[in-house]
Amino acid sequence: MGALAQLLQEGKIRAVGLCEVSAATLRRAAALCPVAAVQSEYSLWTREPEQGVLAACRDVGASFFAYSPLGRGFLTGAIAGADSLEAGDFRQFNPRFAAENLARNQAIVAQVRDLAYAKGCTPAQLALAWLLAQGDDIIPIPGTKRIAYLHDNLGALAVRLDGAELAAMNAAFPLGMAAGARYTQEGMKGVDA
């Protein structure tokens, strides 16, 4: 952080961003140098940032960039099983997509789908609208392979969730609901560092 502070002071970089940091690490880093952004996974099935990282971001003035806001595509309902994934797809090795976790996680998708249809939107739009409702300082960054997905994702901007709907979603999708870790055991070593 000292080196980044120097680069910032010299005008060689415009801002500093961190990825997958814990609240404590963010606060220590921000004490040495302003942190403009934090990037981490955040979605209806990955709510760990709510355990302190979001508050730390707000305390230090950092925006929060939420990657995988659609649960690596899972929350859209497009992944019916492991056989839905192409050969070599990263998700084949992800614990949440492993056969023993898939059935439990499909129940999450069913809830998202049912709530979305009741709201008159797609599951992707509902998941993104929920995330957008978490604060103006949270910026979802969904990955998009096809233009149709981009248009669907943009439709989330028109979905408004009232307080009762947000409370119901928060109750339906509590922290820790997803079966399986976000990454393999080795991959998890870099999370909340």
Backbone as a printed PyTorch tensor [residue, N CA C, xyz], in Angstrom:
tensor([[[  0.8230,  -1.1860,   0.0000],
         [  0.0000,   0.0000,   0.0000],
         [  0.8650,   1.2460,   0.0000]],

        [[  2.0240,   1.1420,   0.6340],
         [  2.9380,   2.2750,   0.6120],
         [  3.3810,   2.6090,  -0.8020]],

        [[  3.6900,   1.5830,  -1.5760],
         [  4.1020,   1.7960,  -2.9690],
         [  2.9490,   2.3560,  -3.7860]],

        [[  1.7470,   1.8620,  -3.5600],
         [  0.5940,   2.3820,  -4.2810],
         [  0.3150,   3.8320,  -3.9030]],

        [[  0.4900,   4.1640,  -2.6340],
         [  0.3160,   5.5440,  -2.1910],
         [  1.3030,   6.4580,  -2.9020]],

        [[  2.5310,   5.9880,  -3.0570],
         [  3.5500,   6.7890,  -3.7500],
         [  3.1750,   6.9620,  -5.2250]],

        [[  2.7470,   5.8980,  -5.8810],
         [  2.3390,   5.9910,  -7.2840],
         [  1.1540,   6.9290,  -7.4510]],

        [[  0.2310,   6.8950,  -6.5150],
         [ -0.9220,   7.7830,  -6.5410],
         [ -0.4790,   9.2340,  -6.3880]],

        [[  0.4210,   9.4670,  -5.4550],
         [  0.9330,  10.8100,  -5.1960],
         [  1.6900,  11.3550,  -6.4020]],

        [[  2.4050,  10.4790,  -7.1060],
         [  3.1700,  10.8870,  -8.2860],
         [  2.2960,  11.0300,  -9.5310]],

        [[  1.0270,  10.6820,  -9.4170],
         [  0.1210,  10.7850, -10.5560],
         [  0.2610,   9.6570, -11.5670]],

        [[  0.9450,   8.5900, -11.1830],
         [  1.1570,   7.4680, -12.0980],
         [ -0.0340,   6.5140, -12.1210]],

        [[ -0.8490,   6.5550, -11.0870],
         [ -2.1100,   5.8250, -11.0740],
         [ -3.1880,   6.7940, -10.6130]],

        [[ -4.3950,   6.5290, -11.0310],
         [ -5.5010,   7.4200, -10.6910],
         [ -6.1870,   7.0270,  -9.3880]],

        [[ -6.2070,   5.7290,  -9.0960],
         [ -6.9050,   5.2520,  -7.9020],
         [ -6.3910,   3.8670,  -7.5440]],

        [[ -6.7290,   3.4470,  -6.3320],
         [ -6.3340,   2.1290,  -5.8330],
         [ -7.5960,   1.3090,  -5.5790]],

        [[ -7.5660,   0.0700,  -6.0500],
         [ -8.6570,  -0.8540,  -5.8010],
         [ -8.1040,  -2.1560,  -5.2650]],

        [[ -8.8900,  -2.8390,  -4.4650],
         [ -8.4890,  -4.1070,  -3.8720],
         [ -9.5460,  -5.1700,  -4.1880]],

        [[ -9.1490,  -6.4110,  -4.1530],
         [-10.0580,  -7.5040,  -4.4780],
         [-10.0530,  -8.5340,  -3.3530]],

        [[-11.2510,  -8.9580,  -2.9820],
         [-11.4350, -10.0500,  -2.0180],
         [-10.7220,  -9.8100,  -0.6850]],

        [[-10.7930,  -8.5950,  -0.1870],
         [-10.1400,  -8.2920,   1.0890],
         [-11.1380,  -8.4060,   2.2380]],

        [[-10.6170,  -8.6260,   3.4080],
         [-11.4520,  -8.6120,   4.6120],
         [-11.6640,  -7.1580,   5.0280]],

        [[-12.6150,  -6.9440,   5.9090],
         [-12.8640,  -5.5960,   6.4230],
         [-11.6250,  -5.0650,   7.1460]],

        [[-10.9660,  -5.9130,   7.9110],
         [ -9.7740,  -5.4820,   8.6560],
         [ -8.6530,  -5.0840,   7.7040]],

        [[ -8.4320,  -5.8720,   6.6570],
         [ -7.3840,  -5.5400,   5.6880],
         [ -7.7140,  -4.2380,   4.9720]],

        [[ -8.9800,  -4.0500,   4.6060],
         [ -9.3880,  -2.8170,   3.9370],
         [ -9.1250,  -1.6040,   4.8230]],

        [[ -9.4750,  -1.7120,   6.0730],
         [ -9.2640,  -0.5760,   6.9860],
         [ -7.7690,  -0.2750,   7.1600]],

        [[ -6.9450,  -1.3300,   7.2760],
         [ -5.4980,  -1.1220,   7.3900],
         [ -4.9460,  -0.4730,   6.1180]],

        [[ -5.4010,  -0.9570,   4.9760],
         [ -4.9270,  -0.4150,   3.6980],
         [ -5.3370,   1.0420,   3.5360]],

        [[ -6.5770,   1.3540,   3.8770],
         [ -7.0860,   2.7190,   3.7210],
         [ -6.3970,   3.6920,   4.6670]],

        [[ -5.8460,   3.1910,   5.7550],
         [ -5.0960,   4.0580,   6.6730],
         [ -3.7820,   4.5110,   6.0440]],

        [[ -3.2900,   3.7400,   5.0710],
         [ -2.0380,   4.0860,   4.3950],
         [ -2.2490,   4.8530,   3.1010]],

        [[ -3.3870,   4.6010,   2.4490],
         [ -3.6280,   5.1610,   1.1260],
         [ -5.1270,   5.0940,   0.8460]],

        [[ -5.7010,   6.1120,   0.2070],
         [ -7.1300,   6.0310,  -0.1100],
         [ -7.4300,   4.8370,  -1.0170]],

        [[ -8.4780,   4.1130,  -0.6840],
         [ -8.9260,   2.9790,  -1.4910],
         [-10.2340,   3.3990,  -2.1590]],

        [[-10.2430,   3.4060,  -3.4770],
         [-11.4130,   3.8680,  -4.2240],
         [-12.4330,   2.7620,  -4.4520]],

        [[-11.9590,   1.5140,  -4.5470],
         [-12.8740,   0.4290,  -4.8970],
         [-12.4320,  -0.8970,  -4.2940]],

        [[-13.4260,  -1.7160,  -4.0110],
         [-13.2090,  -3.0850,  -3.5810],
         [-14.0580,  -3.9660,  -4.4870]],

        [[-13.4600,  -5.0320,  -4.9630],
         [-14.1790,  -5.9850,  -5.8060],
         [-14.2510,  -7.3190,  -5.0770]],

        [[-15.4480,  -7.8710,  -5.0420],
         [-15.6380,  -9.1780,  -4.4240],
         [-16.9290,  -9.7790,  -4.9520]],

        [[-17.0660, -11.0680,  -4.7800],
         [-18.2990, -11.7260,  -5.1880],
         [-19.4180, -11.3300,  -4.2330]],

        [[-20.5900, -11.0120,  -4.8030],
         [-21.7480, -10.6450,  -3.9880],
         [-23.0050, -10.9240,  -4.8080]],

        [[-23.9100, -11.6730,  -4.2330],
         [-25.1590, -12.0040,  -4.9020],
         [-26.1260, -12.5770,  -3.8750]],

        [[-27.2800, -12.9830,  -4.3520],
         [-28.2540, -13.6190,  -3.4600],
         [-27.7070, -14.8760,  -2.8050]],

        [[-26.7370, -15.5350,  -3.4200],
         [-26.2100, -16.7690,  -2.8160],
         [-24.7980, -16.5940,  -2.2890]],

        [[-24.2580, -15.3900,  -2.3640],
         [-22.9410, -15.0730,  -1.7810],
         [-23.0860, -13.7380,  -1.0610]],

        [[-23.4850, -13.7970,   0.1850],
         [-23.7950, -12.5770,   0.9280],
         [-22.7410, -12.2290,   1.9830]],

        [[-21.6080, -12.8990,   1.9350],
         [-20.5580, -12.6600,   2.9270],
         [-20.1060, -11.2030,   3.0280]],

        [[-20.0930, -10.4100,   1.9550],
         [-19.6780,  -9.0100,   2.1160],
         [-20.5010,  -8.2390,   3.1540]],

        [[-21.7030,  -8.7160,   3.4340],
         [-22.5510,  -8.0700,   4.4340],
         [-22.0110,  -8.2440,   5.8490]],

        [[-21.0270,  -9.1280,   6.0290],
         [-20.4760,  -9.3870,   7.3560],
         [-19.3420,  -8.4270,   7.7110]],

        [[-19.3170,  -7.2690,   7.1370],
         [-18.3300,  -6.2660,   7.5280],
         [-17.6480,  -5.5590,   6.3780]],

        [[-17.4760,  -6.2110,   5.2520],
         [-16.7650,  -5.5770,   4.1360],
         [-17.5480,  -4.3870,   3.5770]],

        [[-18.8640,  -4.5330,   3.4150],
         [-19.6500,  -3.4130,   2.8940],
         [-19.5940,  -2.2150,   3.8380]],

        [[-19.6980,  -2.4680,   5.1320],
         [-19.6110,  -1.3780,   6.1170],
         [-18.2360,  -0.7290,   6.0710]],

        [[-17.1930,  -1.5270,   5.9350],
         [-15.8350,  -0.9790,   5.8550],
         [-15.6730,  -0.1390,   4.5940]],

        [[-16.2340,  -0.6050,   3.4900],
         [-16.1850,   0.1840,   2.2480],
         [-16.8240,   1.5440,   2.4670]],

        [[-17.9690,   1.5350,   3.0960],
         [-18.6780,   2.8030,   3.3370],
         [-17.8970,   3.6880,   4.2980]],

        [[-17.2630,   3.0860,   5.2840],
         [-16.4650,   3.8640,   6.2410],
         [-15.2740,   4.5510,   5.5790]],

        [[-14.6380,   3.8630,   4.6250],
         [-13.4350,   4.4310,   3.9990],
         [-13.7300,   5.1260,   2.6780]],

        [[-15.0050,   5.0970,   2.2460],
         [-15.3900,   5.7840,   1.0140],
         [-15.0790,   5.0210,  -0.2620]],

        [[-15.0030,   3.7100,  -0.1810],
         [-14.7190,   2.8860,  -1.3610],
         [-16.0180,   2.3700,  -1.9690]],

        [[-16.0970,   2.4030,  -3.2760],
         [-17.2160,   1.7620,  -3.9650],
         [-17.0070,   0.2580,  -3.9240]],

        [[-18.1050,  -0.4810,  -4.0210],
         [-18.0280,  -1.9370,  -3.9890],
         [-18.4790,  -2.4780,  -5.3370]],

        [[-17.6060,  -3.2000,  -6.0000],
         [-17.9020,  -3.8100,  -7.2880],
         [-18.2020,  -5.2870,  -7.0560]],

        [[-19.4410,  -5.6690,  -7.3380],
         [-19.9240,  -7.0250,  -7.0800],
         [-19.7660,  -7.8810,  -8.3260]],

        [[-18.7890,  -8.7900,  -8.3020],
         [-18.6760,  -9.6980,  -9.4400],
         [-19.5080, -10.9420,  -9.1840]],

        [[-19.8190, -11.6520, -10.2420],
         [-20.6970, -12.8330, -10.2070],
         [-22.0240, -12.5360,  -9.5230]],

        [[-22.6700, -11.4240,  -9.8810],
         [-23.9390, -11.0890,  -9.2300],
         [-25.0720, -12.0460,  -9.5910]],

        [[-24.8370, -12.8820, -10.6060],
         [-25.8310, -13.8850, -10.9950],
         [-25.3730, -15.2830, -10.5950]],

        [[-24.4810, -15.3500,  -9.6220],
         [-24.0250, -16.6450,  -9.1290],
         [-23.3850, -17.4830, -10.2170]],

        [[-22.5110, -16.8410, -11.0010],
         [-21.8330, -17.5100, -12.1170],
         [-22.8390, -18.0880, -13.1070]],

        [[-23.9590, -17.3590, -13.2680],
         [-25.0010, -17.7570, -14.1940],
         [-26.0350, -18.6780, -13.5860]],

        [[-25.7570, -19.2120, -12.4180],
         [-26.6380, -20.1990, -11.8080],
         [-28.0000, -19.6160, -11.4440]],

        [[-28.0240, -18.3900, -10.9210],
         [-29.2770, -17.7880, -10.4630],
         [-30.2330, -17.4710, -11.6080]],

        [[-29.7630, -17.5290, -12.8420],
         [-30.6310, -17.2800, -13.9960],
         [-31.5120, -18.4740, -14.3090]],

        [[-31.1460, -19.6360, -13.7910],
         [-31.8860, -20.8570, -14.0820],
         [-31.4150, -21.5620, -15.3340]],

        [[-30.3790, -21.0410, -15.9580],
         [-29.8870, -21.6090, -17.2190],
         [-29.0580, -22.8750, -17.0260]],

        [[-28.6570, -23.1740, -15.7960],
         [-27.8000, -24.3340, -15.5500],
         [-28.6130, -25.3870, -14.8040]],

        [[-29.0560, -26.3670, -15.5450],
         [-29.8990, -27.4030, -14.9580],
         [-29.0820, -28.4620, -14.2270]],

        [[-27.8500, -28.6410, -14.6230],
         [-27.0020, -29.6450, -14.0040],
         [-25.5940, -29.5280, -14.5320]],

        [[-24.7120, -30.3450, -14.0160],
         [-23.3070, -30.2970, -14.4400],
         [-23.1650, -30.5490, -15.9280]],

        [[-24.0730, -31.3180, -16.5060],
         [-23.9940, -31.6010, -17.9410],
         [-24.3770, -30.3850, -18.7880]],

        [[-24.8970, -29.3210, -18.1580],
         [-25.2120, -28.0820, -18.8710],
         [-23.9670, -27.2620, -19.1700]],

        [[-22.8510, -27.6100, -18.5360],
         [-21.6230, -26.8440, -18.6800],
         [-20.7470, -27.4430, -19.7740]],

        [[-20.1200, -26.5780, -20.5490],
         [-19.2290, -27.0310, -21.6110],
         [-17.9390, -27.6030, -21.0270]],

        [[-17.2990, -28.4550, -21.7920],
         [-16.0150, -29.0410, -21.3640],
         [-15.0320, -27.9170, -21.0540]],

        [[-14.3390, -28.0460, -19.9290],
         [-13.3400, -27.0550, -19.5330],
         [-13.9050, -25.8490, -18.8020]],

        [[-15.2040, -25.7770, -18.6220],
         [-15.8340, -24.6600, -17.9210],
         [-15.3490, -24.6570, -16.4670]],

        [[-14.9080, -23.5150, -15.9940],
         [-14.4080, -23.3390, -14.6270],
         [-15.4000, -23.8670, -13.5940]],

        [[-16.6720, -23.6880, -13.8590],
         [-17.7010, -24.0730, -12.8840],
         [-17.7470, -25.5770, -12.6420]],

        [[-17.2200, -26.3780, -13.5450],
         [-17.1920, -27.8310, -13.3360],
         [-16.3650, -28.2010, -12.1030]],

        [[-15.4590, -27.3230, -11.7190],
         [-14.5800, -27.5900, -10.5840],
         [-14.9800, -26.7760,  -9.3510]],

        [[-16.0540, -26.0200,  -9.4750],
         [-16.5290, -25.1860,  -8.3920],
         [-17.4060, -26.0200,  -7.4650]],

        [[-17.1410, -26.0020,  -6.1580],
         [-17.9180, -26.8240,  -5.2270],
         [-19.4280, -26.5970,  -5.2820]],

        [[-19.8700, -25.3900,  -5.5980],
         [-21.3060, -25.1280,  -5.6470],
         [-21.9970, -25.8260,  -6.8110]],

        [[-21.2090, -26.2230,  -7.8060],
         [-21.7590, -26.9000,  -8.9750],
         [-21.5290, -28.4110,  -8.9100]],

        [[-20.9150, -28.8790,  -7.8290],
         [-20.6640, -30.3110,  -7.6660],
         [-21.9910, -31.0390,  -7.4540]],

        [[-22.0470, -32.2750,  -7.9020],
         [-23.2910, -33.0500,  -7.8710],
         [-23.9370, -33.0600,  -6.4860]],

        [[-23.1340, -33.1950,  -5.4370],
         [-23.7030, -33.2900,  -4.0950],
         [-24.3280, -31.9780,  -3.6170]],

        [[-23.9790, -30.8490,  -4.2450],
         [-24.5250, -29.5470,  -3.8570],
         [-25.5850, -29.0330,  -4.8240]],

        [[-25.6090, -29.6050,  -6.0010],
         [-26.4560, -29.0800,  -7.0670],
         [-27.9520, -29.1050,  -6.7280]],

        [[-28.4280, -30.1850,  -6.1510],
         [-29.8630, -30.2840,  -5.8490],
         [-30.2870, -29.2030,  -4.8570]],

        [[-29.5000, -29.0120,  -3.8180],
         [-29.8440, -27.9710,  -2.8360],
         [-29.8100, -26.5920,  -3.4850]],

        [[-28.8160, -26.3580,  -4.3220],
         [-28.7070, -25.0540,  -4.9650],
         [-29.7950, -24.8480,  -6.0200]],

        [[-30.2870, -25.9360,  -6.6120],
         [-31.4080, -25.7940,  -7.5550],
         [-32.6550, -25.2820,  -6.8340]],

        [[-32.7890, -25.5930,  -5.5560],
         [-33.9210, -25.0810,  -4.7800],
         [-33.8410, -23.5590,  -4.6590]],

        [[-32.6320, -23.0290,  -4.5730],
         [-32.4420, -21.5730,  -4.5390],
         [-32.9200, -20.9780,  -5.8500]],

        [[-32.5100, -21.5930,  -6.9530],
         [-32.8980, -21.1090,  -8.2760],
         [-34.4170, -21.1480,  -8.4350]],

        [[-35.0480, -22.1850,  -7.9380],
         [-36.5040, -22.2900,  -8.0360],
         [-37.1800, -21.1350,  -7.3040]],

        [[-36.6510, -20.7680,  -6.1380],
         [-37.2080, -19.6310,  -5.3870],
         [-37.0140, -18.3310,  -6.1520]],

        [[-35.8270, -18.1270,  -6.7130],
         [-35.5680, -16.9120,  -7.4930],
         [-36.5370, -16.8570,  -8.6780]],

        [[-36.6730, -17.9740,  -9.3740],
         [-37.5620, -18.0290, -10.5400],
         [-39.0000, -17.6970, -10.1430]],

        [[-39.4910, -18.3020,  -9.0650],
         [-40.8670, -18.0610,  -8.6390],
         [-41.0890, -16.5980,  -8.2590]],

        [[-40.1620, -16.0170,  -7.5260],
         [-40.2780, -14.6050,  -7.1470],
         [-40.1990, -13.6930,  -8.3690]],

        [[-39.3320, -14.0410,  -9.2970],
         [-39.1830, -13.2320, -10.5160],
         [-40.4580, -13.2450, -11.3430]],

        [[-41.0190, -14.4130, -11.5470],
         [-42.2350, -14.5070, -12.3510],
         [-43.3900, -13.7800, -11.6810]],

        [[-43.4610, -13.8470, -10.3620],
         [-44.4950, -13.1120,  -9.6310],
         [-44.3050, -11.6050,  -9.7870]],

        [[-43.0620, -11.1890,  -9.9370],
         [-42.7370,  -9.7630, -10.0880],
         [-42.8440,  -9.3170, -11.5470]],

        [[-42.9220, -10.2720, -12.4610],
         [-43.0210,  -9.9300, -13.8860],
         [-41.6840,  -9.6270, -14.5270]],

        [[-40.6400, -10.2880, -14.0370],
         [-39.3030, -10.0790, -14.6040],
         [-38.5980, -11.4280, -14.7040]],

        [[-37.4020, -11.4240, -15.2300],
         [-36.6340, -12.6640, -15.3290],
         [-35.8570, -12.8890, -14.0290]],

        [[-35.4070, -14.1220, -13.7900],
         [-34.5860, -14.3690, -12.5990],
         [-33.3270, -13.4850, -12.5680]],

        [[-32.6820, -13.3020, -13.7040],
         [-31.4890, -12.4520, -13.7380],
         [-31.8320, -11.0270, -13.3340]],

        [[-32.9290, -10.5180, -13.8460],
         [-33.3340,  -9.1500, -13.5110],
         [-33.6410,  -9.0070, -12.0280]],

        [[-34.3000, -10.0060, -11.4570],
         [-34.6120,  -9.9480, -10.0290],
         [-33.3410,  -9.9650,  -9.1900]],

        [[-32.4110, -10.8580,  -9.5160],
         [-31.1590, -10.9590,  -8.7550],
         [-30.3640,  -9.6570,  -8.8490]],

        [[-30.3210,  -9.0560, -10.0270],
         [-29.5940,  -7.7910, -10.1910],
         [-30.3300,  -6.6390,  -9.5100]],

        [[-31.6570,  -6.6250,  -9.5900],
         [-32.4280,  -5.5670,  -8.9300],
         [-32.2230,  -5.6150,  -7.4190]],

        [[-32.1780,  -6.8310,  -6.8530],
         [-31.9130,  -6.9610,  -5.4200],
         [-30.5510,  -6.3480,  -5.0830]],

        [[-29.5640,  -6.6680,  -5.8840],
         [-28.2180,  -6.1650,  -5.6330],
         [-28.1740,  -4.6370,  -5.7610]],

        [[-28.8170,  -4.0950,  -6.7900],
         [-28.8590,  -2.6420,  -6.9660],
         [-29.5500,  -1.9510,  -5.7950]],

        [[-30.4980,  -2.6380,  -5.1760],
         [-31.2260,  -2.0590,  -4.0480],
         [-30.4070,  -2.0450,  -2.7570]],

        [[-29.2470,  -2.6650,  -2.7630],
         [-28.4160,  -2.7320,  -1.5580],
         [-27.6390,  -1.4420,  -1.3000]],

        [[-27.5940,  -0.5470,  -2.2680],
         [-26.9160,   0.7340,  -2.0680],
         [-26.3660,   1.2880,  -3.3630]],

        [[-26.3390,   2.6070,  -3.4510],
         [-25.8220,   3.2730,  -4.6500],
         [-24.3230,   3.0760,  -4.8210]],

        [[-23.6510,   2.6460,  -3.7630],
         [-22.2070,   2.4400,  -3.8230],
         [-21.8450,   1.0230,  -4.2620]],

        [[-22.8480,   0.2290,  -4.6240],
         [-22.6180,  -1.1460,  -5.0750],
         [-22.8600,  -1.2140,  -6.5720]],

        [[-21.8520,  -1.6550,  -7.3040],
         [-21.9040,  -1.7260,  -8.7560],
         [-21.7870,  -3.1760,  -9.1910]],

        [[-22.8760,  -3.7660,  -9.6890],
         [-22.7990,  -5.1450, -10.1640],
         [-22.0080,  -5.2140, -11.4790]],

        [[-21.2230,  -6.2500, -11.6370],
         [-20.4950,  -6.4580, -12.8920],
         [-20.7600,  -7.8780, -13.3970]],

        [[-21.9530,  -8.0620, -13.9820],
         [-22.2680,  -9.3880, -14.5070],
         [-21.4640,  -9.6780, -15.7660]],

        [[-20.9950, -10.9030, -15.8790],
         [-20.3350, -11.3270, -17.1040],
         [-21.4140, -11.6400, -18.1320]],

        [[-21.1580, -11.3000, -19.3620],
         [-22.1670, -11.4860, -20.3950],
         [-21.5170, -12.0170, -21.6530]],

        [[-21.9520, -13.2000, -22.0790],
         [-21.4000, -13.8000, -23.2910],
         [-22.2050, -13.4480, -24.5370]],

        [[-23.4610, -13.1330, -24.3590],
         [-24.3400, -12.9080, -25.5060],
         [-25.0920, -11.5870, -25.3530]],

        [[-25.4000, -10.9410, -26.4700],
         [-26.1070,  -9.6700, -26.4540],
         [-27.4870,  -9.8190, -25.8020]],

        [[-28.1290, -10.9700, -25.9760],
         [-29.4440, -11.1890, -25.3510],
         [-29.3260, -11.1390, -23.8290]],

        [[-28.2310, -11.6680, -23.2910],
         [-28.0230, -11.6190, -21.8400],
         [-27.8190, -10.1730, -21.3810]],

        [[-27.0990,  -9.4010, -22.1790],
         [-26.8720,  -7.9910, -21.8470],
         [-28.2030,  -7.2500, -21.7690]],

        [[-29.0600,  -7.4530, -22.7640],
         [-30.3700,  -6.8030, -22.7540],
         [-31.1930,  -7.2510, -21.5510]],

        [[-31.1550,  -8.5360, -21.2410],
         [-31.8760,  -9.0470, -20.0850],
         [-31.3530,  -8.3960, -18.8070]],

        [[-30.0290,  -8.3250, -18.6720],
         [-29.4350,  -7.7080, -17.4800],
         [-29.8320,  -6.2400, -17.3590]],

        [[-29.8370,  -5.5220, -18.4560],
         [-30.2140,  -4.1050, -18.4180],
         [-31.6600,  -3.9180, -17.9760]],

        [[-32.4950,  -4.9180, -18.2240],
         [-33.8850,  -4.8480, -17.7810],
         [-34.0190,  -4.7480, -16.2790]],

        [[-32.9860,  -5.1070, -15.5450],
         [-33.0080,  -5.0100, -14.0770],
         [-33.1580,  -3.5700, -13.6180]],

        [[-32.7350,  -2.6370, -14.4330],
         [-32.8340,  -1.2230, -14.0600],
         [-34.2810,  -0.7660, -13.9140]],

        [[-35.2040,  -1.4580, -14.5640],
         [-36.6210,  -1.0970, -14.5030],
         [-37.3590,  -1.8150, -13.3780]],

        [[-36.7070,  -2.7600, -12.7170],
         [-37.3560,  -3.5310, -11.6520],
         [-37.1740,  -2.7930, -10.3260]],

        [[-38.2680,  -2.4670,  -9.7000],
         [-38.2300,  -1.7890,  -8.4010],
         [-38.7270,  -2.7440,  -7.3200]],

        [[-37.9570,  -2.8580,  -6.2650],
         [-38.3220,  -3.7150,  -5.1420],
         [-38.6280,  -2.8320,  -3.9430]],

        [[-39.8010,  -3.0100,  -3.3660],
         [-40.1470,  -2.2110,  -2.1950],
         [-39.5690,  -2.8610,  -0.9340]],

        [[-39.7320,  -2.2000,   0.1800],
         [-39.1590,  -2.6850,   1.4300],
         [-39.6350,  -4.0710,   1.8160]],

        [[-40.9190,  -4.3430,   1.6040],
         [-41.4570,  -5.6640,   1.9510],
         [-40.8600,  -6.7390,   1.0440]],

        [[-40.6970,  -6.4430,  -0.2400],
         [-40.1140,  -7.4110,  -1.1650],
         [-38.6470,  -7.6800,  -0.8270]],

        [[-37.9160,  -6.6260,  -0.4830],
         [-36.5120,  -6.8020,  -0.1000],
         [-36.4010,  -7.6240,   1.1820]],

        [[-37.2540,  -7.3570,   2.1330],
         [-37.2350,  -8.1200,   3.3890],
         [-37.5480,  -9.5860,   3.1210]],

        [[-38.5160,  -9.8410,   2.2510],
         [-38.8690, -11.2260,   1.9240],
         [-37.7040, -11.9290,   1.2290]],

        [[-37.0290, -11.2320,   0.3390],
         [-35.8860, -11.8280,  -0.3570],
         [-34.7380, -12.0770,   0.6160]],

        [[-34.4890, -11.1320,   1.4970],
         [-33.4160, -11.3190,   2.4770],
         [-33.6940, -12.5170,   3.3720]],

        [[-34.9590, -12.7300,   3.7210],
         [-35.3210, -13.8820,   4.5410],
         [-35.2310, -15.1800,   3.7420]],

        [[-35.5900, -15.1200,   2.4650],
         [-35.5800, -16.3200,   1.6200],
         [-34.1750, -16.7610,   1.2360]],

        [[-33.2470, -15.8110,   1.1930],
         [-31.8800, -16.1070,   0.7470],
         [-30.8620, -15.6490,   1.7930]],

        [[-30.8630, -16.2690,   2.9660],
         [-29.9480, -15.8320,   4.0310],
         [-28.4910, -16.1950,   3.7360]],

        [[-27.6240, -15.5440,   4.4470],
         [-26.1960, -15.8420,   4.3730],
         [-25.9790, -17.3280,   4.6250]],

        [[-25.1850, -17.9530,   3.7950],
         [-24.8550, -19.3540,   3.9770],
         [-25.8460, -20.3210,   3.3630]],

        [[-26.8180, -19.8200,   2.6460],
         [-27.8370, -20.6950,   2.0670],
         [-27.2710, -21.6280,   1.0040]],

        [[-26.3420, -21.1480,   0.2130],
         [-25.8020, -21.9560,  -0.8830],
         [-25.0000, -23.1330,  -0.3420]],

        [[-25.1660, -24.2670,  -0.9860],
         [-24.3930, -25.4570,  -0.6290],
         [-23.0800, -25.4360,  -1.3820]],

        [[-21.9910, -25.6050,  -0.6660],
         [-20.6640, -25.6160,  -1.2730],
         [-19.9680, -24.2770,  -1.1510]],

        [[-18.6610, -24.3280,  -1.1390],
         [-17.8450, -23.1140,  -1.0520],
         [-17.8090, -22.4050,  -2.4020]],

        [[-17.4190, -21.1470,  -2.3850],
         [-17.3190, -20.3640,  -3.6150],
         [-16.2440, -20.8880,  -4.5450]],

        [[-15.1630, -21.3650,  -3.9610],
         [-14.0210, -21.8870,  -4.7120],
         [-13.5680, -23.1800,  -4.0630]],

        [[-12.6020, -23.8180,  -4.6860],
         [-11.9630, -24.9830,  -4.0730],
         [-11.2770, -24.5350,  -2.7910]],

        [[-10.8220, -25.4830,  -2.0000],
         [-10.1280, -25.1480,  -0.7600],
         [ -8.9190, -24.2700,  -1.0400]],

        [[ -8.1690, -24.5740,  -2.0660],
         [ -6.9980, -23.7610,  -2.4280],
         [ -7.4250, -22.3520,  -2.8520]],

        [[ -8.4700, -22.2690,  -3.6480],
         [ -8.9560, -20.9780,  -4.1070],
         [ -9.4780, -20.0980,  -2.9860]],

        [[-10.0540, -20.7020,  -1.9620],
         [-10.6010, -19.9430,  -0.8490],
         [ -9.5290, -19.2640,  -0.0100]],

        [[ -8.2710, -19.6720,  -0.1830],
         [ -7.1890, -19.0440,   0.5940],
         [ -7.0270, -17.5670,   0.2560]],

        [[ -7.4400, -17.1550,  -0.9220],
         [ -7.3150, -15.7550,  -1.3220],
         [ -8.5270, -14.9090,  -1.0130]],

        [[ -9.5420, -15.5040,  -0.3960],
         [-10.7810, -14.7860,  -0.0910],
         [-10.7100, -14.2360,   1.3150]],

        [[-11.1360, -12.9850,   1.4810],
         [-11.1310, -12.2880,   2.7660],
         [ -9.7300, -12.2450,   3.3810]],

        [[ -8.7620, -12.0460,   2.5390],
         [ -7.3680, -12.0120,   3.0000],
         [ -7.0470, -10.6860,   3.6540]]])
